[in-house]
Amino acid sequence: MEKFLVIHYNEISLKKGNRNFFEDKLILQIKRVLAGQAFDFLKKISGRLILKLNERSDVAAICGKLKKVFGIGYFCESFLSSPNLKILKEDILDLIKNKKFESFKIETQRSNKSYPLTSQQVNEKIGEYILENLKNRKIKVKLKNPDLTCFIEIVENYAFIYFEKIKGAGGLPQGTSGKVVSLISSGFDSPVASYLLMRRGAEIVFCHFESTPQTSIASIENVKKLVKKLTEYQLKSKLYLIPFLEIQKEIIKNCKLDLAVILYRRIMVRLACEIAKKEGARALLTGDNLGQVASQTLENIEVINQTAEFPIFRPLIGFDKEEIINLARKISTYEVSSAPYEDCCSLFIPRHPQTKARLEEVETEEKKLDIEKMIDMAIKRMKIEEFSL
Ligand code: ATP
Ligand code: MG
């Protein structure tokens, strides 16, 4: 029997008018991810994709790669049989007769509604045939938690048989939601926040503010490692490294210390907006989490937002730390993020940072700075690194 992967969408089927757009993006992304892998073809049939494997296919490697493609709900390693019931029965018997199981069920999904039998009738006819032919093995049909589930998918002129649904990455295909600039540090939160928006189809452009030589080179290396990890999901990434030490020194020298972190953040946001314009991005993204640290109170978030020309997304705003850590483990950024690091914002911060900043007061402090010049300088001296899988 010929082998296929049958690939089911996550939510694409819900997007009626845009369905082709989503499907085409998904196909493009799968082709990019599987570049260099051996298979015969990938094509769209009603409501799903099928990928024909061949004898040179490295199935484990292909499945491993597919697990990271957003937009896939689940996929199945399948055998191609025939919608002809006699052939279908025999093929299934052939496939399961050497498997060890005591209970089983048949679960049919029929997308071809002109097929003469209902799904339930197929289940019954095939179930009976299996019982009849494996009489000597004392097996039985069990609908709840059977040892073996045999899935049948009848679609167009195909009938696929499989025994396992492999969970996909969910979300929407890469490139269906436009670009977002992520402010990434080497902590736990911002990489997880980036992953969550990537999963919703956004292309992420990374932007890190670095304070070398005051902070170690290792903290930049950690950010690069994180971007590299996240690039597994989008295949290509850009990281802007923006020198921030001079800006911090100016702020410390001229402004009220208890507002330092808020002043840093507002300049970070302005710089990130410049990157967004350059990149054609439509929003910024941070790992902020309500109440986690002094700069993340509602009052301070409000004052920070007021300098932004784009919406700022904060997908982790309502998460508990434990939930964030679990996600970091799942996407394998945990280890790098738990390495000890110095962050630019842990430098020169006062013991009692303001938790309830007022815009007026912050703007008075900003008047003491030549912000335009600071921004121009930082943009002139920033570096860009490209990553690809
Ligand atoms: P994280 O775990 O992402 O570092 P955090 O809990 O340490 O977050 P903060 O240090 O207050 O919180 O940072 C809040 C957000 O500001 C970060 O999630 C990130 O989006 C952004 N940010 C902080 N420092 C930097 C930096 N050096 N470069 C880029 N973005 C930063
Ligand atoms: Mg941090």
Tab-separated table of C-alpha atoms and ligand atoms in Angstrom, residues 182-193 207-211 223 244 261 265 268 285-289 292-296 316 321 324 337 341 343-346, ligand 1:
chain	number	residue	atom	x	y	z
A	182	SER	CA	9.271	41.856	19.431
A	183	LEU	CA	11.279	43.473	22.227
A	184	ILE	CA	13.288	40.500	23.333
A	185	SER	CA	15.510	40.113	26.366
A	186	SER	CA	17.167	36.927	27.534
A	187	GLY	CA	14.580	36.388	30.282
A	188	PHE	CA	11.717	33.882	30.269
A	189	ASP	CA	8.880	36.080	29.202
A	190	SER	CA	9.642	37.768	25.914
A	191	PRO	CA	10.644	34.558	24.020
A	192	VAL	CA	7.396	32.911	25.131
A	193	ALA	CA	5.404	36.006	24.121
A	207	CYS	CA	14.853	43.794	18.637
A	208	HIS	CA	17.220	43.716	21.637
A	209	PHE	CA	18.663	46.635	23.585
A	210	GLU	CA	22.140	45.860	24.772
A	211	SER	CA	24.327	47.577	27.315
A	223	VAL	CA	19.458	36.460	23.079
A	244	PHE	CA	21.481	51.298	24.864
A	261	VAL	CA	13.079	52.308	34.215
A	265	ARG	CA	11.099	51.710	28.436
A	268	MET	CA	12.881	51.448	23.882
A	285	LEU	CA	5.274	42.876	21.333
A	286	THR	CA	6.618	42.562	24.876
A	287	GLY	CA	6.714	39.923	27.604
A	288	ASP	CA	5.040	42.198	30.150
A	289	ASN	CA	2.985	40.504	32.801
A	292	GLN	CA	5.232	41.099	37.952
A	293	VAL	CA	7.729	43.898	38.506
A	294	ALA	CA	7.529	47.595	39.299
A	295	SER	CA	7.481	48.685	35.667
A	296	GLN	CA	4.496	46.474	34.929
A	316	LEU	CA	1.422	37.183	28.718
A	321	LYS	CA	4.713	32.697	36.164
A	324	ILE	CA	4.978	30.989	31.388
A	337	SER	CA	16.472	31.866	29.706
A	341	TYR	CA	22.334	37.164	32.909
A	343	ASP	CA	19.785	42.842	31.816
A	344	CYS	CA	20.249	46.413	30.773
A	345	CYS	CA	17.368	47.353	33.041
A	346	SER	CA	18.878	45.812	36.116
B	1	ATP	P1	11.632	39.018	30.307
B	1	ATP	O1	11.516	37.719	31.021
B	1	ATP	O2	11.082	38.969	28.913
B	1	ATP	O3	13.000	39.612	30.373
B	1	ATP	P2	10.913	40.477	32.616
B	1	ATP	O4	9.945	39.746	33.456
B	1	ATP	O5	12.348	40.396	32.969
B	1	ATP	O6	10.691	40.021	31.092
B	1	ATP	P3	11.213	43.310	32.321
B	1	ATP	O7	12.679	43.135	32.465
B	1	ATP	O8	10.500	44.345	33.110
B	1	ATP	O9	10.421	41.985	32.628
B	1	ATP	O10	10.880	43.536	30.814
B	1	ATP	C1	9.579	43.656	30.333
B	1	ATP	C2	9.596	43.508	28.830
B	1	ATP	O11	10.341	44.574	28.243
B	1	ATP	C3	10.306	42.247	28.384
B	1	ATP	O12	9.448	41.147	28.381
B	1	ATP	C4	10.747	42.627	27.001
B	1	ATP	O13	9.684	42.508	26.073
B	1	ATP	C5	11.090	44.084	27.157
B	1	ATP	N1	12.542	44.235	27.450
B	1	ATP	C6	13.134	44.339	28.644
B	1	ATP	N2	14.476	44.464	28.507
B	1	ATP	C7	14.738	44.435	27.194
B	1	ATP	C8	15.932	44.517	26.399
B	1	ATP	N3	17.125	44.638	26.947
B	1	ATP	N4	15.804	44.458	25.063
B	1	ATP	C9	14.573	44.311	24.487
B	1	ATP	N5	13.443	44.239	25.182
B	1	ATP	C10	13.497	44.292	26.516
